[in-house]
XYZ file of C-alpha atoms in Angstrom:
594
model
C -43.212 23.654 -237.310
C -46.066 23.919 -239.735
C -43.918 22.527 -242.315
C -43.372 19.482 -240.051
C -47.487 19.249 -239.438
C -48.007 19.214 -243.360
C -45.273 16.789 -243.535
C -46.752 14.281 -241.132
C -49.988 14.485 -242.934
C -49.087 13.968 -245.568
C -47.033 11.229 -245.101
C -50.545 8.971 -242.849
C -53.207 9.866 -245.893
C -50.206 8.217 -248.765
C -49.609 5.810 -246.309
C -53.326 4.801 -245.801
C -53.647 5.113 -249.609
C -50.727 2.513 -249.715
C -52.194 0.203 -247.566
C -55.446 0.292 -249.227
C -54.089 -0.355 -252.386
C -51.536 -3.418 -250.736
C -54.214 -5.142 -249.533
C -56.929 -5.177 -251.868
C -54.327 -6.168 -254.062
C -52.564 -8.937 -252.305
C -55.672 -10.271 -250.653
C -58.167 -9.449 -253.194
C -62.008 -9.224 -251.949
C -63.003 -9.726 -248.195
C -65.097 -12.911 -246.503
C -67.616 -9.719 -245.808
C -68.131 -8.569 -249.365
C -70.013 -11.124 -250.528
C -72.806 -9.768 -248.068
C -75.828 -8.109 -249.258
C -76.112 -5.874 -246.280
C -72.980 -3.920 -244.937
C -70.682 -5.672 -242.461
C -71.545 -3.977 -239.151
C -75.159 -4.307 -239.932
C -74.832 -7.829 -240.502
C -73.111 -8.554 -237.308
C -75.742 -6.488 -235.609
C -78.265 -8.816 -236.946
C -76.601 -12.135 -236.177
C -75.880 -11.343 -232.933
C -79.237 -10.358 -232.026
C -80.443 -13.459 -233.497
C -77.986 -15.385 -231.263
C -78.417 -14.039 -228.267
C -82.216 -14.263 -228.777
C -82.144 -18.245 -229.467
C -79.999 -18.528 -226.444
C -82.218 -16.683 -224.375
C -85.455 -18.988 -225.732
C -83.495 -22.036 -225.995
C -82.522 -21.881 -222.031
C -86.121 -20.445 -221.038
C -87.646 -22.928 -222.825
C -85.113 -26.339 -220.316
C -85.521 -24.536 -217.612
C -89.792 -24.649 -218.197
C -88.915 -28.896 -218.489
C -86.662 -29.210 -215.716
C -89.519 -27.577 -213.576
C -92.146 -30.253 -215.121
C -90.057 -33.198 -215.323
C -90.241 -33.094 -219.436
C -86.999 -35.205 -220.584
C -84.644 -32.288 -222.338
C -84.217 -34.676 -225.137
C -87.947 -34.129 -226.695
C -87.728 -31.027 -228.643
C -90.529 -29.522 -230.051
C -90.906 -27.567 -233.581
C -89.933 -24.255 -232.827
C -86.979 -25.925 -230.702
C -85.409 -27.190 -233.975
C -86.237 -24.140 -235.209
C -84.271 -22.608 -232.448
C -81.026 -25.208 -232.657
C -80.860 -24.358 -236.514
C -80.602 -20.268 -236.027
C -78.253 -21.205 -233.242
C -75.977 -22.907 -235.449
C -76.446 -20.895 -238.384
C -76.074 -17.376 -236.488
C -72.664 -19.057 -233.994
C -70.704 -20.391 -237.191
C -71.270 -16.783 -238.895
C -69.937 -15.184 -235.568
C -67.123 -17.795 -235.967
C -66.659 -17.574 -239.751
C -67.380 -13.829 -241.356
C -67.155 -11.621 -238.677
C -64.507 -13.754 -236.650
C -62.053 -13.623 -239.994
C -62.778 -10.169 -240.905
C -61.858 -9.318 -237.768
C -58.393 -11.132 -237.232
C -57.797 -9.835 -240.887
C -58.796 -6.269 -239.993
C -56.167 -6.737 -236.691
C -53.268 -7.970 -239.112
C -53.502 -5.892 -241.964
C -55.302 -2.525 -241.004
C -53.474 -0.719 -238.624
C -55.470 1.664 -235.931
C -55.271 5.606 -237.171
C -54.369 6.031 -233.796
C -51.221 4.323 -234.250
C -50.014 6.835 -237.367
C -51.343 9.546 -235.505
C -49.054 9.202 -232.894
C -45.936 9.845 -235.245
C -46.056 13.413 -235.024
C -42.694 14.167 -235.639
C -39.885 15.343 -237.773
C -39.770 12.083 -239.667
C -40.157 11.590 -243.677
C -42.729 9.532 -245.003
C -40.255 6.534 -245.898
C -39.218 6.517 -242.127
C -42.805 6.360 -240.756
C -43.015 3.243 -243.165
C -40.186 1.645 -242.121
C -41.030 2.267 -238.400
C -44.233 0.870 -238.243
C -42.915 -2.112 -240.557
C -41.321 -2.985 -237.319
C -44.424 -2.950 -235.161
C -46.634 -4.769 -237.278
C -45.297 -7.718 -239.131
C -47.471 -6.940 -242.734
C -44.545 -8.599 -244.215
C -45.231 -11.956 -243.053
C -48.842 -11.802 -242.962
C -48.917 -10.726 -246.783
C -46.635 -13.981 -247.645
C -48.540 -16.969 -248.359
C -45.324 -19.216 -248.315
C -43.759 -18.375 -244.546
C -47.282 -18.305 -242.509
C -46.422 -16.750 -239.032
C -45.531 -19.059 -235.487
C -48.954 -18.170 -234.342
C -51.909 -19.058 -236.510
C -54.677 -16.279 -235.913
C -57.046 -17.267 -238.361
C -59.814 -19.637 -237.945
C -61.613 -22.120 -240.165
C -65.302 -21.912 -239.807
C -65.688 -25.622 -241.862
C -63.316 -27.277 -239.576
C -63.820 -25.742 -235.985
C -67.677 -26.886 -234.914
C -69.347 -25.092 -231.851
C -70.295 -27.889 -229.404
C -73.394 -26.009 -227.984
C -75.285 -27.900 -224.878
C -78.757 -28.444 -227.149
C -79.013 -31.740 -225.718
C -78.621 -33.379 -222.183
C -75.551 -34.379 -219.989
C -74.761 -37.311 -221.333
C -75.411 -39.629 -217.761
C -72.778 -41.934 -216.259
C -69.599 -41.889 -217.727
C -69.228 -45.642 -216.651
C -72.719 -46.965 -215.985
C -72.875 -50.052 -214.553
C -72.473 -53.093 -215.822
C -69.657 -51.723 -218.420
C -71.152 -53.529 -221.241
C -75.174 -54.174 -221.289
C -76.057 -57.593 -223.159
C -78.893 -57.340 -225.819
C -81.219 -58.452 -223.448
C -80.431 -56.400 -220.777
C -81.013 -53.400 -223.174
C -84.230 -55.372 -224.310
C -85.380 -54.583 -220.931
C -84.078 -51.291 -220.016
C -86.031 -50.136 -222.909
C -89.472 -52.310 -221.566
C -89.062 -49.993 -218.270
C -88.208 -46.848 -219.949
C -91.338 -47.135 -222.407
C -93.850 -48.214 -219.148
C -94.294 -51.668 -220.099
C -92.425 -53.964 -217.259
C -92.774 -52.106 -213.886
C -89.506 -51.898 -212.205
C -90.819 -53.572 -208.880
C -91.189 -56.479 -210.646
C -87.663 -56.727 -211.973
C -86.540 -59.048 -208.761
C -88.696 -61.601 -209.753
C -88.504 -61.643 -213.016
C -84.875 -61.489 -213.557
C -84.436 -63.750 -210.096
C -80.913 -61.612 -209.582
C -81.545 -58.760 -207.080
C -77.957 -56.930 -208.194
C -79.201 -57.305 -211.656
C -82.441 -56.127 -211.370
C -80.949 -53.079 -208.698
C -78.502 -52.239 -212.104
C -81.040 -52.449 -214.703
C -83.732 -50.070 -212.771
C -80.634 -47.878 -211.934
C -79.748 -47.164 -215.711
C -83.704 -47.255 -216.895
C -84.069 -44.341 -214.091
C -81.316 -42.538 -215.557
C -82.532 -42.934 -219.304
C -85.980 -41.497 -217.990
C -84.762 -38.616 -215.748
C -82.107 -37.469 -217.933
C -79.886 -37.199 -214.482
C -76.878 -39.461 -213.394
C -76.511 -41.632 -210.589
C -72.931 -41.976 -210.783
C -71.865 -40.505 -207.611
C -74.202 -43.790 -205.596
C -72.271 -46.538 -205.189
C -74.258 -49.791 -206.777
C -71.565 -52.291 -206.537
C -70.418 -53.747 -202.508
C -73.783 -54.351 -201.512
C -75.895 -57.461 -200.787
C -79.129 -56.950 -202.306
C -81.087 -60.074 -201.603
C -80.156 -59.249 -198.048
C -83.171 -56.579 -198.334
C -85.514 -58.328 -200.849
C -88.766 -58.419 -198.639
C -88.249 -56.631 -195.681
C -85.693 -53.728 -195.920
C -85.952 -52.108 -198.932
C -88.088 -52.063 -202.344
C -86.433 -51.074 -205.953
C -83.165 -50.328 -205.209
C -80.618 -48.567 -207.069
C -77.932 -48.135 -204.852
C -77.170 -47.492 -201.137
C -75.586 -44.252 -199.553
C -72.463 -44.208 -197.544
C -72.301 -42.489 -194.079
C -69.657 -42.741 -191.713
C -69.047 -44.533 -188.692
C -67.418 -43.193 -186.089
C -66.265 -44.985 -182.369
C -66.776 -42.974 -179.235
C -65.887 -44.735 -175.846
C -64.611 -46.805 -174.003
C -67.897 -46.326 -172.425
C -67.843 -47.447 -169.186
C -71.287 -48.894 -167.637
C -71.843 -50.735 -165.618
C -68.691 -52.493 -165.113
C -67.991 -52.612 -168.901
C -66.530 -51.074 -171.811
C -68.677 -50.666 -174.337
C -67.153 -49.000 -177.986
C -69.806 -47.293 -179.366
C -70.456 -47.203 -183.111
C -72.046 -43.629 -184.156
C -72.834 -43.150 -188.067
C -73.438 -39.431 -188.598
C -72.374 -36.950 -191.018
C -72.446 -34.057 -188.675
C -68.582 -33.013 -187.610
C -67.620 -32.748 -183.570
C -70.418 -35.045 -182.668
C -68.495 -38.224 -182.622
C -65.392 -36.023 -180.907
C -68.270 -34.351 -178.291
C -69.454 -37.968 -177.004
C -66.176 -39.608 -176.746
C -64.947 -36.677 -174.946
C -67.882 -37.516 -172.328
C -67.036 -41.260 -172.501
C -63.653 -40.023 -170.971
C -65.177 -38.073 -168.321
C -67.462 -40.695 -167.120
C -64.799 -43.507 -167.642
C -62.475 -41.297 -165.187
C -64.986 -41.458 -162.569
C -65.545 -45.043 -161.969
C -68.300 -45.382 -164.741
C -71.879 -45.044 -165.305
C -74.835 -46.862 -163.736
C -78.297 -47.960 -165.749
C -81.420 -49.017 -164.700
C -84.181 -50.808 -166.733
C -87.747 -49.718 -165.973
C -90.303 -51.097 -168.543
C -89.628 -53.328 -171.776
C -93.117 -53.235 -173.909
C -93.692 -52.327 -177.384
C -97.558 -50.931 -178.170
C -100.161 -50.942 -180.797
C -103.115 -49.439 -180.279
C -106.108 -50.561 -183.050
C -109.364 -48.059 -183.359
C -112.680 -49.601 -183.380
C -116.157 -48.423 -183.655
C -119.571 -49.055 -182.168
C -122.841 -47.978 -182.738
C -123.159 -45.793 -179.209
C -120.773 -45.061 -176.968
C -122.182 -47.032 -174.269
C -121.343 -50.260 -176.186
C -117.823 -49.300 -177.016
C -117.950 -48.622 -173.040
C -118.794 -52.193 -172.530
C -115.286 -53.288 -174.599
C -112.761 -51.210 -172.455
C -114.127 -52.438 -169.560
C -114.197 -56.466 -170.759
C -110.725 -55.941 -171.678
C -109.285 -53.726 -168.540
C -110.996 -56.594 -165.802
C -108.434 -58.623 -164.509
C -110.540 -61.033 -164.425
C -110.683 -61.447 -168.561
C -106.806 -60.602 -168.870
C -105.215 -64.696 -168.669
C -107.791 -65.243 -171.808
C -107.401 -62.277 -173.925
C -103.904 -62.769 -173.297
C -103.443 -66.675 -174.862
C -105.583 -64.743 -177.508
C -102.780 -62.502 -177.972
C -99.564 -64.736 -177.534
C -100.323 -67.701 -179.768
C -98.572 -66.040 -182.735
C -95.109 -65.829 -181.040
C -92.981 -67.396 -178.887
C -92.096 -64.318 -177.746
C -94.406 -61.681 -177.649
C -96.397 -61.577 -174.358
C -99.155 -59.543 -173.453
C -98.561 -57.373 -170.532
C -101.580 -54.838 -169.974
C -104.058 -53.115 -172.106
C -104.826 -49.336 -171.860
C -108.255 -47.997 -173.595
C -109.486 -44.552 -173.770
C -113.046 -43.453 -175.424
C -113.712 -41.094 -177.826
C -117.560 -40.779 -178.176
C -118.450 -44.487 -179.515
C -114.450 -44.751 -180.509
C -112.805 -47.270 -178.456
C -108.736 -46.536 -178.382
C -107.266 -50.042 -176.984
C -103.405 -49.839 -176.407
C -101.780 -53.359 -175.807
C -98.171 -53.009 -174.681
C -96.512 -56.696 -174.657
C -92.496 -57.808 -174.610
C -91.346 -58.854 -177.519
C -87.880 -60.285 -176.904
C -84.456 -59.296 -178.658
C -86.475 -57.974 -181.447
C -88.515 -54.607 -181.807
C -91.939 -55.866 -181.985
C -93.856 -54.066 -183.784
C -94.844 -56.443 -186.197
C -95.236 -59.368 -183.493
C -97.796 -56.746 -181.332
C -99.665 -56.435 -184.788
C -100.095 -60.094 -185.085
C -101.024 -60.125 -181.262
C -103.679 -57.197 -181.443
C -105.138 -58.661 -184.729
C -105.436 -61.833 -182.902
C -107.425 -60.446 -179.699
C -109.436 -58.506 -182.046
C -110.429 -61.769 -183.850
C -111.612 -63.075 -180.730
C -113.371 -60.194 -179.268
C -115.542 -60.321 -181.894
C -117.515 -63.350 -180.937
C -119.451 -61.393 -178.054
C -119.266 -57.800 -180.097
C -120.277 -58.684 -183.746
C -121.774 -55.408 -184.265
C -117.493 -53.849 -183.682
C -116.472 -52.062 -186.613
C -112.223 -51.934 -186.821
C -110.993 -48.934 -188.173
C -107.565 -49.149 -188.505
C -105.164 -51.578 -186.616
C -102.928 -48.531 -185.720
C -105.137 -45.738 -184.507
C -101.747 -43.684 -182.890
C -102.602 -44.080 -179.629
C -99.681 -46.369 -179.822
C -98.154 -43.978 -180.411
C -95.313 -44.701 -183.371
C -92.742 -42.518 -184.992
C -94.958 -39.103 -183.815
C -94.524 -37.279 -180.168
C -96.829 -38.230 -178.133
C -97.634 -37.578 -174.151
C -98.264 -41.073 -173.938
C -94.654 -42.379 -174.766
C -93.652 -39.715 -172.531
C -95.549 -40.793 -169.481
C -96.526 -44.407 -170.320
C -92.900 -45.372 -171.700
C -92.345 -47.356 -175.076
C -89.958 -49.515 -175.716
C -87.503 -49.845 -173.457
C -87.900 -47.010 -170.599
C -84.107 -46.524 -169.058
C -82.744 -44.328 -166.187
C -79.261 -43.987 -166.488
C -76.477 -41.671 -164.472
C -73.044 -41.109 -163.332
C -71.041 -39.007 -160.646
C -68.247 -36.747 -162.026
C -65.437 -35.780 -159.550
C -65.192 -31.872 -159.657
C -61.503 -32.150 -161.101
C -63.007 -34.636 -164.057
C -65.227 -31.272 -164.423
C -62.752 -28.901 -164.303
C -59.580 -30.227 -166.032
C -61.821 -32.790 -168.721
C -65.169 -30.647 -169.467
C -63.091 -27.354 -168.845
C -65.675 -25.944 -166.811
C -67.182 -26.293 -163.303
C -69.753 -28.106 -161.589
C -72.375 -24.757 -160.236
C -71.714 -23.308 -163.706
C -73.307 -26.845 -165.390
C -76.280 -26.567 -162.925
C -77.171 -23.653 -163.316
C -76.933 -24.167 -167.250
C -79.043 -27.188 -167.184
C -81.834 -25.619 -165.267
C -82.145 -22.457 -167.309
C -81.912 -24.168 -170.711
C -82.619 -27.932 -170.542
C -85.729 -27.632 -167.762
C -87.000 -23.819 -167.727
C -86.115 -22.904 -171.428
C -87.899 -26.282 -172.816
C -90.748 -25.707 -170.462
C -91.020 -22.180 -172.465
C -90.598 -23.840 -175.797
C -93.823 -26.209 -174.826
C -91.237 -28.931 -175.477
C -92.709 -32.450 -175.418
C -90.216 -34.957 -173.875
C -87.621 -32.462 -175.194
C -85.625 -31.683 -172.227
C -82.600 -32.338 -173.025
C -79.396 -30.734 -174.650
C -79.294 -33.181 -178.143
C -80.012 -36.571 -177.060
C -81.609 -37.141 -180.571
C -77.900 -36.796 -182.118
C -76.862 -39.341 -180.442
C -79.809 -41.743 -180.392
C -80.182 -41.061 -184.369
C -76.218 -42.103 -184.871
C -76.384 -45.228 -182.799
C -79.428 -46.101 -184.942
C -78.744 -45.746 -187.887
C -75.211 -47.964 -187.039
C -77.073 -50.543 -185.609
C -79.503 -51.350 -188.360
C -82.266 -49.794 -186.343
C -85.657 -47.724 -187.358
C -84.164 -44.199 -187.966
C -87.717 -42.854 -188.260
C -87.985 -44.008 -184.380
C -85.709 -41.224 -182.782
C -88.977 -39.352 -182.710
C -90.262 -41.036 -179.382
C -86.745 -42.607 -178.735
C -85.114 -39.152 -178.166
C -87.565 -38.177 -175.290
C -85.439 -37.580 -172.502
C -85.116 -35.365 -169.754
C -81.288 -34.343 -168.448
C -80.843 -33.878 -164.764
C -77.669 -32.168 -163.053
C -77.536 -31.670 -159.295
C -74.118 -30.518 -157.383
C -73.017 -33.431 -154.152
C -70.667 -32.921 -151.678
C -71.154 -28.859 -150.796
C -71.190 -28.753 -154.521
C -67.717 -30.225 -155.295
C -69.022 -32.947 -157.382
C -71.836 -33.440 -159.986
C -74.350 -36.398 -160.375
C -76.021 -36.264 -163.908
C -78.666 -38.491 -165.269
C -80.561 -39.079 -168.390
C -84.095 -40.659 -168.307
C -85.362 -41.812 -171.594
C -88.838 -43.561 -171.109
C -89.315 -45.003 -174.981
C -86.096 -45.944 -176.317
C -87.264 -48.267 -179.331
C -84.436 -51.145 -179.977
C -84.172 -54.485 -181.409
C -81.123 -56.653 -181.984
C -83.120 -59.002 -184.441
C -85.179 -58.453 -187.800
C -84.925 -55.562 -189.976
C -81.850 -53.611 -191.026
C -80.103 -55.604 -188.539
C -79.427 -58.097 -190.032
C -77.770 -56.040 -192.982
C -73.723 -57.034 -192.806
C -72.672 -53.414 -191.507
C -75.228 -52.265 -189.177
C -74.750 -56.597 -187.852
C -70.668 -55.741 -187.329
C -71.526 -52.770 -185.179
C -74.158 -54.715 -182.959
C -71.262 -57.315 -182.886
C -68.760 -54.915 -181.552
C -71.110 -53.850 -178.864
C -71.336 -57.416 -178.112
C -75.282 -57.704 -178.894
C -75.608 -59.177 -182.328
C -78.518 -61.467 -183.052
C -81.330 -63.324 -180.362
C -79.797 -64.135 -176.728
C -80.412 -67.716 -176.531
C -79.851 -67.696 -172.735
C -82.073 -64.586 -171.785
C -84.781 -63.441 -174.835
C -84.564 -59.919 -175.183
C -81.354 -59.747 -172.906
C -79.529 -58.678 -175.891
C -82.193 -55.591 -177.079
C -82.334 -54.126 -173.632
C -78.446 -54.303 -172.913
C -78.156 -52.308 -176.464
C -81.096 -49.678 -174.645
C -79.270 -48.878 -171.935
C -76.158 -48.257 -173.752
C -78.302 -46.132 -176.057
C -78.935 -44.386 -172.550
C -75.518 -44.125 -171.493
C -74.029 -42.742 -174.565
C -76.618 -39.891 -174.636
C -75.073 -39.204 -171.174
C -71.677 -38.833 -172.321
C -73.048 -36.369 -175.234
C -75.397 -34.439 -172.902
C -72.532 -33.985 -170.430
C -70.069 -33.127 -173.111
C -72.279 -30.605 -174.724
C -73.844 -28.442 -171.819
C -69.755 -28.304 -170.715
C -69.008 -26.760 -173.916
C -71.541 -24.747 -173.421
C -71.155 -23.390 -170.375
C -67.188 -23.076 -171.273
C -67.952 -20.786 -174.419
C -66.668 -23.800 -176.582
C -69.460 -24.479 -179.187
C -68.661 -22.149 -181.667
C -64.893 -22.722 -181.739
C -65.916 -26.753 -181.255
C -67.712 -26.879 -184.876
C -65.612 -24.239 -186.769
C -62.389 -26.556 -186.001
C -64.066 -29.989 -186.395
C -67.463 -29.322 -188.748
C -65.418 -27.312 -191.362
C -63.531 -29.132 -194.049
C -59.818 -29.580 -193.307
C -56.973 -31.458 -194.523
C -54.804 -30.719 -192.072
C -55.215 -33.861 -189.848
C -51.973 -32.181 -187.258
C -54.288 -29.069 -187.004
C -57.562 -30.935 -186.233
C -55.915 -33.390 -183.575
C -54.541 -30.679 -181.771
């Protein structure tokens, strides 16, 4: 046995002696010997360095992504940086990453030898691990192996990110023309502003393509996922939309028939939010199998209210009540409606602040929204006022006692807009078998959460279930002012059992829905096809404002199918399992139908 131990031993220290000799022979001097420092000291070195300039290099972007510096301007000590980068990743690649593979090919682990301990001679050891590890073929210069292992530092470059993401991969147009890069570069470099690109170029898509790529040249960051081309853009020169560079795609979904009063109505919702489309139609059905729902319009007036200022309060007293006597209303009203043929003063509200006067006009405005024709108005009676109080300072034309886009308790109680009551009976088997729920369950529901827990919450106009979904989706698909759901939304949800409780009558009042079917994005070719489908597109030439108040109440009735819809799944336990089948991604269409 000892003679077998000696043996083995023997045989590993000639055999390392053999390979030693082999391959200094054969190979002649290492990549690493022409290094002044030992190997593993080097590599310690460059690795450090490495891992340092990485660590600076990515401190130092993410300091200019937090500032908005372009990632292209590099500084001194940047370059500095980028050349140890290089210098420190091709050594990685090139010394260590060659002495390496060579050290894996032609030095075999001690471990390996030392594992022989047996009663083999030294010429069978050699021949055994001849078999294992091919030194053969890696020592022959003529029959290289299948695999290449070795890598040429010269030829192979590292591609590190030192500069930006290069920004769309197709920017639009395809090719730029020498003067449209003559441009570009005037924006980039601050010289021609890029509101001023409509009128100089006279092309809106153009000038929308030329600020789009300038923006991207500045910001270092790629537009490429907003769609630039399908869009008219002299549609919303002026009046919809300044320096565009694109537009943004939502969905539009249909929920209905919706059945009121008498008709069907197919009701265009554009929303990102999964199950909302799916929650309203599902209350279309309800009402529609009940025999419909009715609407009621109570008030049609948009509002401005200007702030002006006197030098006591008793002579800003003097205004509100000049322009509150019925006596002065017929003139300050032909004041007012000279700068439309529609807009018509109605009444005027004022409320005193010290030697503030707050004067609210509310007037109807036709098919169209207003606001801009009760401007005009107001700026017109304020004109004329001034004859007998020259000594009235305005303030501001809007002083938001209107009260626009903000929650206010004068919307709430006053009304804006268009105020509309509208409700429905559902037959307790509707209730049951449709909303999968019953009709003392939703009362009692409504009450707690919609009346009492609002009233906790101090809610303003907010008692409701989520009328604003549905007023915000109908907006935004009809071209109308999304920023107006604020004072739209206000609504208040009643539900009350009939017939010894068998049956349920629900209503929504919502006293300041804000709608126009004229003027502004609706005019704008898709939020104009889904005004068409409802069958309210443009001015009504028979009735003015016929069409604006028809699209209110349906407004109205649509938050009543979502209301209804919504406190049912509620009260059914159905919310949570609602949104994790419909809100969640899924590409099975059999699984979401069902």
């Amino acid at each position: 046995m000892e003679g077998t131990r000696r043996r083995s031993t023997k045989s590993i220290h000639d055999h390392k002696l053999v390979d030693h000799d082999e391959s200094s022979a054969v190979i002649g001097p290492k990549a690493s010997d022409a290094l002044p420092l030992p190997l593993y000291i080097t590599n310690a070195l460059f690795f450090t360095v490495f891992f340092s300039v990485v660590y600076f290099l990515l401190t130092r972007w993410r300091e200019k992504i937090r500032n908005s510096t372009p990632l292209h301007l590099l500084t001194l000590s940047e370059i500095a940086a980028i050349f140890a980068f290089f210098t420190s990743f091709i050594y990685m690649l090139g010394f260590f990453g060659i002495d390496f593979v060579q050290s894996l090919i032609l030095r075999p682990s001690p471990d390996v030898w030392a594992a022989h301990d047996d009663e083999e001679d030294e010429e069978d050891l050699l021949k055994e691990d001849a078999c294992k590890v091919p030194c053969g073929q890696a020592l022959d210069c003529t029959a290289p192996p299948p695999q290449k292992l070795t890598v040429d530092p010269i030829v192979v470059v590292p591609s590190p990110p030192l500069k930006p993401k290069a920004v769309d991969e197709v920017p639009f147009p395809t090719t730029l023309t020498e003067e449209d890069e003559e441009i570009i570069n005037s924006v980039v470099a601050g010289k021609t502003p890029s509101y001023s690109l409509e009128s100089k170029l006279g092309d809106c898509k153009r000038a929308a393509a030329i600020r789009r790529e300038a923006l991207q040249r500045i910001t270092s960051k790629s537009l490429s996922g907003l769609p630039l081309e399908g869009f008219d853009y002299e549609s919303i020169l002026g009046q919809c939309c300044e320096m565009p560079v694109g537009y943004v795609q939502i969905p539009v979904g249909i929920a209905g028939p919706l059945l009121l009063d008498g008709k069907e109505y197919s009701v265009p919702m554009a929303t990102t939010e999964g199950c909302l489309v799916a929650s309203t139609n599902r209350g279309c059905k309800a009402i529609h199998l009940c025999g419909g729902a009715t609407s009621v319009l109570l008030r049609d007036a948009m509002t401005r209210a200007p702030v002006v200022r006197f030098g006591t309060a008793k002579r800003a007293a003097q205004l509100k009540l000049y322009l509150e006597d019925p006596a002065n209303f017929e003139v300050v009203s032909t004041a007012f409606n000279k700068s439309s043929r529609f807009g018509r003063l109605q009444n005027i509200k004022c409320a005193l602040a010290g030697k503030n006067l707050y004067m609210r006009f509310s007037c109807g405005t036709g098919d169209a929204m207003g606001m801009n024709m009760v401007s005009k108005g107001v700026q017109n009676v304020l004109d004329f006022v001034r004859n007998d109080f020259p000594d009235m300072d305005v303030i501001g034309i809007s002083g938001n006692y209107c009260s626009d886009k903000k929650p206010a308790a004068v919307n709430w109680i006053e009304g804006r807009g268009k105020s509309v009551v509208c409700e429905a009976i559902i037959k307790g088997d509707v209730v049951r078998k449709v909303l999968k729920t019953n009709v003392n369950t939703l009362v009692e529901l409504n009450m707690l959460k919609n009346l009492t827990g609002s009233a906790m919450a101090g809610a303003l106009g907010g008692f409701n279930a989520h009328a604003s979904n549905i007023v915000s989706a109908v907006f935004i698909a009809t071209g109308q002012d999304p920023a107006q759901n604020v004072e739209s939304s206000h609504c208040i949800t009643m539900m009350e059992p009939l017939n010894g409780g068998e049956d349920l009558h629900v209503s929504v009042t919502m006293p300041s829905i804000e709608v126009g079917t004229v003027g502004g994005g609706t005019q704008l070719a898709s939020q104009s096809a889904c005004l068409n489908l409802l069958g309210v597109k443009g001015a009504c030439r028979e009735t003015p404002g016929a069409n604006a108040r028809l699209l209110a109440t349906i407004v109205a009735g649509s938050v009543l199918a979502g209301e209804l819809s919504l406190m049912s799944a509620i009260a059914a336990g159905q919310l949570v399992q609602s949104h994790m089948q419909y809100n969640r991604a899924n590409k099975d269409v059999a699984k979401v139908s069902s």
